XYZ file of C-alpha atoms in Angstrom:
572
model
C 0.000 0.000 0.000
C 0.936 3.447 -0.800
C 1.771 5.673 1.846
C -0.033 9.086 1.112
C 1.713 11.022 3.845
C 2.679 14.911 4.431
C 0.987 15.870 1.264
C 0.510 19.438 2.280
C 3.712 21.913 1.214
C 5.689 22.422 4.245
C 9.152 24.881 4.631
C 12.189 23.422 3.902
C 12.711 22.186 7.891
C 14.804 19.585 9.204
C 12.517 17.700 11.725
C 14.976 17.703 15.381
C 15.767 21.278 14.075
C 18.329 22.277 11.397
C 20.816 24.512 13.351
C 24.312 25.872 12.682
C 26.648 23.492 15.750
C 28.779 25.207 18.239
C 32.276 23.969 17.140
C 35.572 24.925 19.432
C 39.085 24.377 19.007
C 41.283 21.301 19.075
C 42.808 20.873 22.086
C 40.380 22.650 24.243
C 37.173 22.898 26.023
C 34.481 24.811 24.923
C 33.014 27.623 27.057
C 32.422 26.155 30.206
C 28.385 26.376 31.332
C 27.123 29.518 33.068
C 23.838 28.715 35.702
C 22.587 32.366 34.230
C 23.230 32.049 30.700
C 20.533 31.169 28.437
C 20.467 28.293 25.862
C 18.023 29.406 23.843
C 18.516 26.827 20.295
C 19.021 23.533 20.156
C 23.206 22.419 19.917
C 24.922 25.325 22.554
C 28.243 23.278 23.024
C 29.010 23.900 26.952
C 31.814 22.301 29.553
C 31.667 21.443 33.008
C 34.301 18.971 34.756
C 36.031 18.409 31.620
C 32.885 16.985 30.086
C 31.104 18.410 27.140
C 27.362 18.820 27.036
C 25.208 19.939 24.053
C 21.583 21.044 24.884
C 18.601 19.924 23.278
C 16.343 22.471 23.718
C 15.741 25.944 25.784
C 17.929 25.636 29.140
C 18.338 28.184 31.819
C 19.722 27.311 34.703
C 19.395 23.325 34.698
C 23.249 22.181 35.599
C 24.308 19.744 32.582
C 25.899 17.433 35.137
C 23.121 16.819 36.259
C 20.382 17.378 33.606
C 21.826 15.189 30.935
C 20.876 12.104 29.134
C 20.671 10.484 25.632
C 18.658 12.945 23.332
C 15.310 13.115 22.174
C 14.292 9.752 24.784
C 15.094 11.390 28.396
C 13.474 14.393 28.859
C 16.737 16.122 30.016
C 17.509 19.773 28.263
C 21.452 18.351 28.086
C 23.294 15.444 26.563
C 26.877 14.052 27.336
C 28.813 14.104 24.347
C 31.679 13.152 25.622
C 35.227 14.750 26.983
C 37.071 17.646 25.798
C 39.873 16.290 23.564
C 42.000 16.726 20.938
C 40.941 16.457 17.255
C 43.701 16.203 15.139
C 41.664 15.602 11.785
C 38.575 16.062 10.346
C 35.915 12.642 11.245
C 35.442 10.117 8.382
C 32.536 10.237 6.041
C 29.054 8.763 7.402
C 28.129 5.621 5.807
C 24.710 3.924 5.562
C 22.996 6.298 3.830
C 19.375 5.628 3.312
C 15.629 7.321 2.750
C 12.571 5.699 4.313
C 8.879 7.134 4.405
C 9.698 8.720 1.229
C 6.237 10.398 0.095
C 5.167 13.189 -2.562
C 6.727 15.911 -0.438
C 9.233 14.302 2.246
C 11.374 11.605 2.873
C 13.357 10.669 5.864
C 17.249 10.131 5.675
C 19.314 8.059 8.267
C 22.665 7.108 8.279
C 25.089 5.326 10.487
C 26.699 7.879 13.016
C 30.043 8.747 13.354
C 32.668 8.259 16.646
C 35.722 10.170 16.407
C 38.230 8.676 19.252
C 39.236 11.705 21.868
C 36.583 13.958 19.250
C 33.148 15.015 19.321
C 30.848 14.791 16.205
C 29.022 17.988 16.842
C 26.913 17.122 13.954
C 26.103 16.682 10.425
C 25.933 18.744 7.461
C 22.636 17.699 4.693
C 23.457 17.983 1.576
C 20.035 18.018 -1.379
C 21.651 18.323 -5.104
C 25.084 19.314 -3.631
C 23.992 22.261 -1.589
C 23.767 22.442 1.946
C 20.751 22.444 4.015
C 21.654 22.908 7.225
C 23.013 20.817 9.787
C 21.423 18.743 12.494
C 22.594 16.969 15.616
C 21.556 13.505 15.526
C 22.024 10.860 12.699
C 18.330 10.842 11.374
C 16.939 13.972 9.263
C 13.027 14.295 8.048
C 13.184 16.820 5.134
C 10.261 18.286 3.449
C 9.199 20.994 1.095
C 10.156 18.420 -1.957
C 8.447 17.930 -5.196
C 6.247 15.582 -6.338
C 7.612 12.622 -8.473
C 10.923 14.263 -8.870
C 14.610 13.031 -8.378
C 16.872 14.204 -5.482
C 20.164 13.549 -4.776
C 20.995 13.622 -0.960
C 24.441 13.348 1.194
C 25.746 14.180 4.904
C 29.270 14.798 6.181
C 30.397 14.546 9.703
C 31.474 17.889 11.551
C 33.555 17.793 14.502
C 36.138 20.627 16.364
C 38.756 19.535 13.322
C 36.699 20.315 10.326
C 33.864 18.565 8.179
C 34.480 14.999 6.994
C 34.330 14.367 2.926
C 30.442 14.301 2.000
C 29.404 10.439 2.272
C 28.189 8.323 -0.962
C 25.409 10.474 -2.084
C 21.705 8.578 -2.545
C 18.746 9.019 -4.744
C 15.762 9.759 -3.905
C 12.470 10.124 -5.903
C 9.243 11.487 -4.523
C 6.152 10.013 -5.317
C 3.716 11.479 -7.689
C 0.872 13.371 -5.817
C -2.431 11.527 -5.171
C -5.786 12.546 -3.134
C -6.741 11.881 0.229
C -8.926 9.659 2.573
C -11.663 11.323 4.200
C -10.748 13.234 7.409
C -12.019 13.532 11.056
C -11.810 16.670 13.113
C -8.219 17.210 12.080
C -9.445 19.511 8.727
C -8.889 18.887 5.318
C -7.707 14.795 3.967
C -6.202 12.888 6.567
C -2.591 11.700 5.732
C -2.517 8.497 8.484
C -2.786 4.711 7.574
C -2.623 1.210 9.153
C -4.022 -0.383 12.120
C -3.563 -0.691 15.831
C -4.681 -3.773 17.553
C -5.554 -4.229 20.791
C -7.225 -6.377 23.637
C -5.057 -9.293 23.761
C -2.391 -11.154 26.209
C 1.031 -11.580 24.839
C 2.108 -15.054 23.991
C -1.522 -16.299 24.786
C -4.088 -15.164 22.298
C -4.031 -12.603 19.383
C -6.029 -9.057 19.435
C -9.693 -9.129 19.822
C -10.374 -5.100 18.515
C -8.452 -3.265 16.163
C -8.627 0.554 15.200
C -8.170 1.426 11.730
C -6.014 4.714 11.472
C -6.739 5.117 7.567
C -9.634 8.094 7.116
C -7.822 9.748 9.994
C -11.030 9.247 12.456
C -9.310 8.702 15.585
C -6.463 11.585 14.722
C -7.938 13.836 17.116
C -8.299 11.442 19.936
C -5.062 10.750 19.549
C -3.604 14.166 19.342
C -5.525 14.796 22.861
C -4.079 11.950 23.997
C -0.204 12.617 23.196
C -0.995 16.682 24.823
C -2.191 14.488 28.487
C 0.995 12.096 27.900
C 3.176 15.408 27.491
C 1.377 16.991 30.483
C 1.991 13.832 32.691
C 5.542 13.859 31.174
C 6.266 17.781 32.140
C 4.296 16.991 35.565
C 7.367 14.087 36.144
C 9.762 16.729 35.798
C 8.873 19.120 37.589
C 8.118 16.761 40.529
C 11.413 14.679 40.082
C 13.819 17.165 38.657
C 16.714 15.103 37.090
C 14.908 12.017 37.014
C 15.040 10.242 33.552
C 12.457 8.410 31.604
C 11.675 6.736 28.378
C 9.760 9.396 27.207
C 7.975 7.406 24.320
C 6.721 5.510 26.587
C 5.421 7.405 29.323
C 4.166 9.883 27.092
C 2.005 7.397 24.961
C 1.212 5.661 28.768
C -2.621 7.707 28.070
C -3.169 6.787 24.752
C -2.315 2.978 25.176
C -4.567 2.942 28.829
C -7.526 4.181 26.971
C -6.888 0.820 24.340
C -6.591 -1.343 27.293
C -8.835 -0.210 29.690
C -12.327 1.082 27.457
C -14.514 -1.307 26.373
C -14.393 -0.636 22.581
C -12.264 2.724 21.695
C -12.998 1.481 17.570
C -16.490 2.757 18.318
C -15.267 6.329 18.596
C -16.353 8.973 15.916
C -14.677 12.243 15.300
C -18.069 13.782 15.101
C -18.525 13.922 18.843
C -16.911 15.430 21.385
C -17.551 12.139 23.402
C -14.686 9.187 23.776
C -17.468 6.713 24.252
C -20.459 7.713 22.034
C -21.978 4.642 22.338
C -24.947 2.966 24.601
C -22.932 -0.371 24.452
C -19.546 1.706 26.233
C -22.193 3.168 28.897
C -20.744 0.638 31.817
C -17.786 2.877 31.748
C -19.471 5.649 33.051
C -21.410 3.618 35.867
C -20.641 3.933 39.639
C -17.140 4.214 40.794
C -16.377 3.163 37.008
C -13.591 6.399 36.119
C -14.706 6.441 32.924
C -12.919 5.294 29.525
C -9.648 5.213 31.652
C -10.884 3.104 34.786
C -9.724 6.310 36.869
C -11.550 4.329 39.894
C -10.475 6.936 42.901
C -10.279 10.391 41.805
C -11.517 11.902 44.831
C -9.866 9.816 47.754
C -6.509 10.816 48.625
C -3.587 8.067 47.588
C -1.384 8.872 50.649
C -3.897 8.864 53.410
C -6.465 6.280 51.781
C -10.024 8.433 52.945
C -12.336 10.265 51.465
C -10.794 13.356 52.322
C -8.531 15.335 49.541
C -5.665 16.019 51.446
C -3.332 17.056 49.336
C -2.847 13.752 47.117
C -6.347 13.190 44.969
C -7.035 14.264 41.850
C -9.363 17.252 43.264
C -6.465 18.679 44.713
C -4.388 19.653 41.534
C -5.655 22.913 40.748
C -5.509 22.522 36.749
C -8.259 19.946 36.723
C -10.398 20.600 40.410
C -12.477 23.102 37.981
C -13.723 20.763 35.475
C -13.507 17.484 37.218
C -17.412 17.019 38.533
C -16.535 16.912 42.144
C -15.955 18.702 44.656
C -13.580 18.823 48.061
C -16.846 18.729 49.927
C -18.644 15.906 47.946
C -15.807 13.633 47.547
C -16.769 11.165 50.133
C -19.799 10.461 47.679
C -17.290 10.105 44.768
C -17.830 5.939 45.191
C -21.624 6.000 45.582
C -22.277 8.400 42.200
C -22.052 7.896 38.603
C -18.623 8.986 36.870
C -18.925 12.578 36.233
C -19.742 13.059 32.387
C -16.674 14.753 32.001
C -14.346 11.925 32.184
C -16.103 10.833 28.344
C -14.813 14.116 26.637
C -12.199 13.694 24.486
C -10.156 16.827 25.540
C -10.578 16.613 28.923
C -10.760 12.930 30.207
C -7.040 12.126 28.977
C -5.532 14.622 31.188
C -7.242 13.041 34.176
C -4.730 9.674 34.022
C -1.806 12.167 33.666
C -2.708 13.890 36.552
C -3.282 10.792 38.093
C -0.282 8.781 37.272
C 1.970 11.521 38.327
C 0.144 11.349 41.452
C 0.910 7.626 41.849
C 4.572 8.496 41.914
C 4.368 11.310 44.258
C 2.471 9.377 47.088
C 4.812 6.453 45.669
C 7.203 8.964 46.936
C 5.694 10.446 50.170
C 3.537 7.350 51.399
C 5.044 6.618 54.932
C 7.088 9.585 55.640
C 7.059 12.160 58.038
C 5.194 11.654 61.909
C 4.383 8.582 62.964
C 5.406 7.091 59.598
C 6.383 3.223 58.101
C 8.513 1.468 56.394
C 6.512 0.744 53.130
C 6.919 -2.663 50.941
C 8.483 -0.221 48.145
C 10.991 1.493 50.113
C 13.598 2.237 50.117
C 13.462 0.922 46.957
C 11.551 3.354 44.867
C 13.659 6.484 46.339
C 16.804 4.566 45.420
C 15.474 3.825 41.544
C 14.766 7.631 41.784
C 18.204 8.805 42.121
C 19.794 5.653 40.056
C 17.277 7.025 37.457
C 19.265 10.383 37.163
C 21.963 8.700 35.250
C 19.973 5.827 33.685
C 18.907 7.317 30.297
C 15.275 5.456 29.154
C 14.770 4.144 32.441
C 11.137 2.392 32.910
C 9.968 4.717 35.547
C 6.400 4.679 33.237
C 6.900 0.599 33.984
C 6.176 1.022 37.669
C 3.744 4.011 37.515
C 1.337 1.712 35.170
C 1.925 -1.464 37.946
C 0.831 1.312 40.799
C -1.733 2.197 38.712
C -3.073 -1.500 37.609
C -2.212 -3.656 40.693
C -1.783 -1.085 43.312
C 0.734 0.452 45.648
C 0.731 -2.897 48.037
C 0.775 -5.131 45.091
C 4.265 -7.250 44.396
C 5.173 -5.761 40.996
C 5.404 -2.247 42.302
C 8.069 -3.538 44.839
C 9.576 -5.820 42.525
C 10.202 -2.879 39.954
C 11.543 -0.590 42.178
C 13.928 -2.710 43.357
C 15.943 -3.559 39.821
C 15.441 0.330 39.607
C 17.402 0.773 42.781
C 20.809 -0.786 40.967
C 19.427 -0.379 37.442
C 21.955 -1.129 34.666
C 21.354 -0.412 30.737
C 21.262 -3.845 31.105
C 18.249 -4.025 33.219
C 16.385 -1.803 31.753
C 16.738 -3.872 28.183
C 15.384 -6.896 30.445
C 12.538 -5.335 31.989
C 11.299 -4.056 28.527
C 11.838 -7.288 26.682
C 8.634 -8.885 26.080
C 9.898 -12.399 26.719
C 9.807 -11.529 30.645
C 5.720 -11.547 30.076
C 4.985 -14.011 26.897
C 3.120 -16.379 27.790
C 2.066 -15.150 31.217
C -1.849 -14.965 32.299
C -1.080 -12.483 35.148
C -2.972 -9.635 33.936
C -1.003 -7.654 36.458
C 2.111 -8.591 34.651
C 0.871 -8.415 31.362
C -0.479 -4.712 31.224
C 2.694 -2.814 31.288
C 4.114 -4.724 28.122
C 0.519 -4.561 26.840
C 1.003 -0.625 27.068
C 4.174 -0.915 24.822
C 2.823 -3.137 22.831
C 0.400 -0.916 20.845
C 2.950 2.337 21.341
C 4.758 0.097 19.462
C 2.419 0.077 17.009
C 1.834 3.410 17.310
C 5.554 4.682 16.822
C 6.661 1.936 14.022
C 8.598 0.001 16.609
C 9.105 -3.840 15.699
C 6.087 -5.764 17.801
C 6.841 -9.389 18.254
C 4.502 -12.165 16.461
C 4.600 -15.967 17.445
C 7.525 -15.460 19.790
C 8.946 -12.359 21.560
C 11.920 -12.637 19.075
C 10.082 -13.139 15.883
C 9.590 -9.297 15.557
C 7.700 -7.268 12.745
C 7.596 -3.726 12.091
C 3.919 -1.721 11.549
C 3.432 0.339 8.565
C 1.521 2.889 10.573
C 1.431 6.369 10.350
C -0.319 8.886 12.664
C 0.412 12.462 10.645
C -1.011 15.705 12.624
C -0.716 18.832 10.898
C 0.161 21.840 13.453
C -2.870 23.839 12.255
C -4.724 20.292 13.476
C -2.305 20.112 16.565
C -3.069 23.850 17.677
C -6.817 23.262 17.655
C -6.926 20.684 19.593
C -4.257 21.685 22.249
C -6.732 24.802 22.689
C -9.534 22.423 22.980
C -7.670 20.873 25.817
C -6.340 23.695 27.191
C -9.663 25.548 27.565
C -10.676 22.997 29.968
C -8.201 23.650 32.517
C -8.133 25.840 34.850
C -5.631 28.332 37.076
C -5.343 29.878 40.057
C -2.689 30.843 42.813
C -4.023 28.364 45.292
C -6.241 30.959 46.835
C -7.681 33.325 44.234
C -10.725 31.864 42.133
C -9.944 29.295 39.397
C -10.031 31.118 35.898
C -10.391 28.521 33.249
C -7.492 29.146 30.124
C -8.747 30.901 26.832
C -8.519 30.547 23.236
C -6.194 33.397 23.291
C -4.141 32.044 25.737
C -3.243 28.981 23.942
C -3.101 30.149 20.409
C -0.318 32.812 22.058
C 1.656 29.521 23.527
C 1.387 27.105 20.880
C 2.605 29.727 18.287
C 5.527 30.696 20.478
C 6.566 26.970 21.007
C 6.525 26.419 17.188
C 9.165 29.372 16.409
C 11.046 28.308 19.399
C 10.984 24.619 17.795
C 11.863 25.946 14.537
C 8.521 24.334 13.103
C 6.606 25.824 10.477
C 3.150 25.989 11.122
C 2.061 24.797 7.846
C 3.941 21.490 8.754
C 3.109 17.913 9.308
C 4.410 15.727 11.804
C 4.510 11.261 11.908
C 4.107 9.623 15.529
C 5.612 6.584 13.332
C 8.916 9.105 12.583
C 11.307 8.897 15.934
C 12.916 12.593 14.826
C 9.435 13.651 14.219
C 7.807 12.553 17.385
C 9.866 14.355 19.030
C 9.921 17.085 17.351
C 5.905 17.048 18.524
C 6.165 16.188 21.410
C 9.200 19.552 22.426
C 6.314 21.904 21.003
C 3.538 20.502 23.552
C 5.643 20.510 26.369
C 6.767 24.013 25.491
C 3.587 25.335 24.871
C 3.087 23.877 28.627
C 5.707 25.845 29.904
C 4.543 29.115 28.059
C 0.780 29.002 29.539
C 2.728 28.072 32.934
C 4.609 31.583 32.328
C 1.767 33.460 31.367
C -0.658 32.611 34.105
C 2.284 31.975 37.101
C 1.558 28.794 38.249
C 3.011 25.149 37.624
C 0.507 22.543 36.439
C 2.009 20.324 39.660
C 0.509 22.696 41.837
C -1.981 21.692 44.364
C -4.194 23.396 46.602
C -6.383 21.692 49.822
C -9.171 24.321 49.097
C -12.306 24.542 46.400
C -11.374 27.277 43.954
């Protein structure tokens, strides 16, 4: 099957941001990092200990030795790229040259990346018909703004402190010849996503009951509200656990792949309504103590003190969602005798109620036991000592034991059990407790749901998903593409129903205004055009989306002066 992707004319852009690389001289460090200096683009070459760092997006203030990790996965602002040293000569040229996801107006290159010994590749110069596009950091490019069904040549050349390597073996690449549309969703205009997600099955022990089918671009919009909560929880975790790092994939598409899971029949959704579950047959979802689509079952009883009585730790505490939620501060003791509040079924605001509340599983996680007349909990002092060893441990599977806390519960044995290999985590480990072989086969349902989770991110992303074994491995032909006009309505659908306050005044819910003025200052500062299109199934491009949500977080959290962690123990 064709692929009919990013069909719309975009800027020539490098997706992960074509910049011009800080270079500095051979035998020297470059300027070392200054805690009141401001790193505004993407590839500021800095030093600290003999170490260089490079950031990866806006920094001010964040220390790189202690804010680093491996770039776009870790949700750090710095990466290590190694120790000052001495180039002598200029890095070899990059082999493995290749396109992929080549359409009628993009293709993506990669190519094998380049280690200098006692140098650092600062980047790599893109070459289209022998002239230079611009450079980029990492050794994947998505570049747009092409022709249909014409002919380009493309090469790269390392750059490090020496000089540019010779331009590698250059490739051809020819665009496909332009073609209409399927029909579109909420998203405006044709719809440029394709494949299939399944879902609803146990790994190693039966195949997926449901499927969604991603071609016609229905469920783009749930999606896109989906991947704005899984930023949110993401950009909750670091504020709460500054440092901390995280496999960012994964904890960001933690929403999206709990709604699969956890709702009766998410292929019954229609674009048409403003409604997750339109259906009668999804109804149960919405009964008693039900949370909704997500299975949010205790949204109003505090998770560190287990009563009825928001201290400080439920979901009616955090200010940006006590507006909107259905309940009150003084009515949450009813919360387990009364429907689900009809809120939890709308598409743009029932997401961010699992971010909220998974970042609230790892902050009582965190604060469960402590302080007078406190106890040892069954996690501890486990979970604080994953915490720190996840500082240094790039993609670490933090999301791992915030979906056990959520799906077996605090007391359960998997939350212990996790936070235990966390506590003297290796790269090592963190390979093992992601490899689906440590589930096939297993009919713990406790066990199998956070591998179920990757499972269809897998999907998702374009990640190889294992078949009859957990190594015989395939890779999805999906594609999720999301157009930043499409991305900007919907992150001001979302952000209209939240709310802010300074934990006294009255709760003012966010306007139009307000998040037009962020979004469009997080797309200059990302370098992205907004006539652009971005793939969920691209890695470069992913992230790429997922930098402009979290920084159009951070510009509504300037504007209005609050954090989205903040709490508050009154009704606003």
């Amino acid at each position: 099957m064709t692929n009919q992707r990013l069909k719309a004319q975009l800027v020539t852009t490098v997706i992960g941001c074509l910049i011009s690389p800080s270079t500095f001289a051979a035998n020297s460090c470059p300027a070392p990092w200054s805690a009141s200096a401001t790193y505004a683009s993407p590839g500021n070459l800095v030093s600290e200990n003999a170490l260089v760092y490079r950031n990866n997006w806006w920094t001010q203030g964040d220390e790189p030795a202690t804010h680093n990790g491996v770039y776009p996965g870790s949700g750090q602002p710095w990466t290590n790229v190694g120790a000052c040293g001495s180039c002598v000569s200029a890095p070899p040229a990059p082999t493995g040259l290749a396109a992929s996801g080549t359409t009628s107006a993009a293709t993506t290159l990669s190519w094998s990346a380049v280690t200098v010994p006692s140098c650092v590749v600062t980047g790599y110069k893109v070459y289209k018909n022998g002239a230079l596009l611009g450079t980029v950091t990492g050794a994947s490019v998505a570049v747009s703004n092409l022709s249909p069904a014409t002919s380009y040549s493309f090469a790269v050349a390392a750059v490090d402190a020496a000089g540019d390597s010779p331009q590698s073996s250059p490739i051809t690449v020819t665009t496909q010849s332009a073609s209409g549309g399927g029909g579109g969703g909420s998203t405006g205009g044709s719809s440029q996503s394709s494949g299939t997600i399944n879902f609803h099955l146990w790994l190693g022990v039966n195949t997926a009951q449901d499927s969604l089918t991603l071609t016609g671009g229905n469920f783009d919009d749930l999606i896109a509200s989906n991947v704005i909560a899984g930023v949110m929880y993401s950009h909750l975790v670091k504020e709460g656990f500054p440092g901390v790092q995280f496999n960012n994939d994964y904890l960001i598409g933690s929403i999206f792949a709990q709604l699969l899971q956890e709702n009766i029949e998410t292929q019954l959704y229609t674009s048409s309504s403003d409604l997750i579950d339109p259906s009668p047959l999804q109804q149960a979802v919405m009964g008693v103590g039900q949370g909704g689509p997500y299975q949010i079952n205790n949204y109003a009883a505090d998770m560190v003190s287990g009563s009825y009585n928001p201290d400080g730790h439920s979901l009616i505490n955090y200010v940006a969602i006590q507006k909107n939620i259905g309940f009150t501060i003084a009515n949450a003791a009813q919360q387990h005798t009364l429907s689900t509040p009809g809120s939890f079924n709308n598409k743009y605001y029932g997401p961010m109620l699992p971010a909220f509340f998974h970042y609230n599983d790892l902050v009582a996680l965190n604060v469960t036991g402590k302080g007078a007349g406190g106890w040892v909990t069954p996690w501890e002092p486990d979970f604080d000592n994953a915490l720190i060893r996840f500082k240094t441990l790039p993609n670490s599977f933090l999301e791992v034991i915030a979906n056990a806390a959520y799906n077996q519960g605090f007391y359960g044995p998997l939350v212990s059990r996790y936070s235990k290999l966390g506590a003297s985590a290796t790269a090592a480990t963190v390979a093992s407790v992601n490899s689906y072989a440590s589930v096939w086969g297993s009919t713990d349902t406790y066990a199998q749901y956070p591998y179920q989770v990757h499972y269809y991110l897998d999907q998702l992303y374009g990640n190889p998903i294992p078949t009859t074994s957990p190594t015989a491995v395939v890779t999805p032909q999906n594609h999720v593409v999301i157009s930043m006009s499409a991305l900007a309505n919907v992150f001001s659908k979302v952000v209209q129903t939240l709310d802010y306050s300074n934990g006294t005044a009255p709760a003012q819910m966010f306007t139009a205004n307000q998040a037009a003025a962020a979004f469009t200052s997080s797309l200059t500062k990302n370098a992205v055009s907004t006539t652009a299109s971005l793939d969920l199934s691209n890695a470069s491009s992913r992230a790429v989306m997922f930098a402009v949500i979290d920084n159009a977080l951070s510009n509504l959290e300037t504007a209005v002066g609050m954090k989205f962690n903040a709490t508050t123990l009154s009704q606003l």
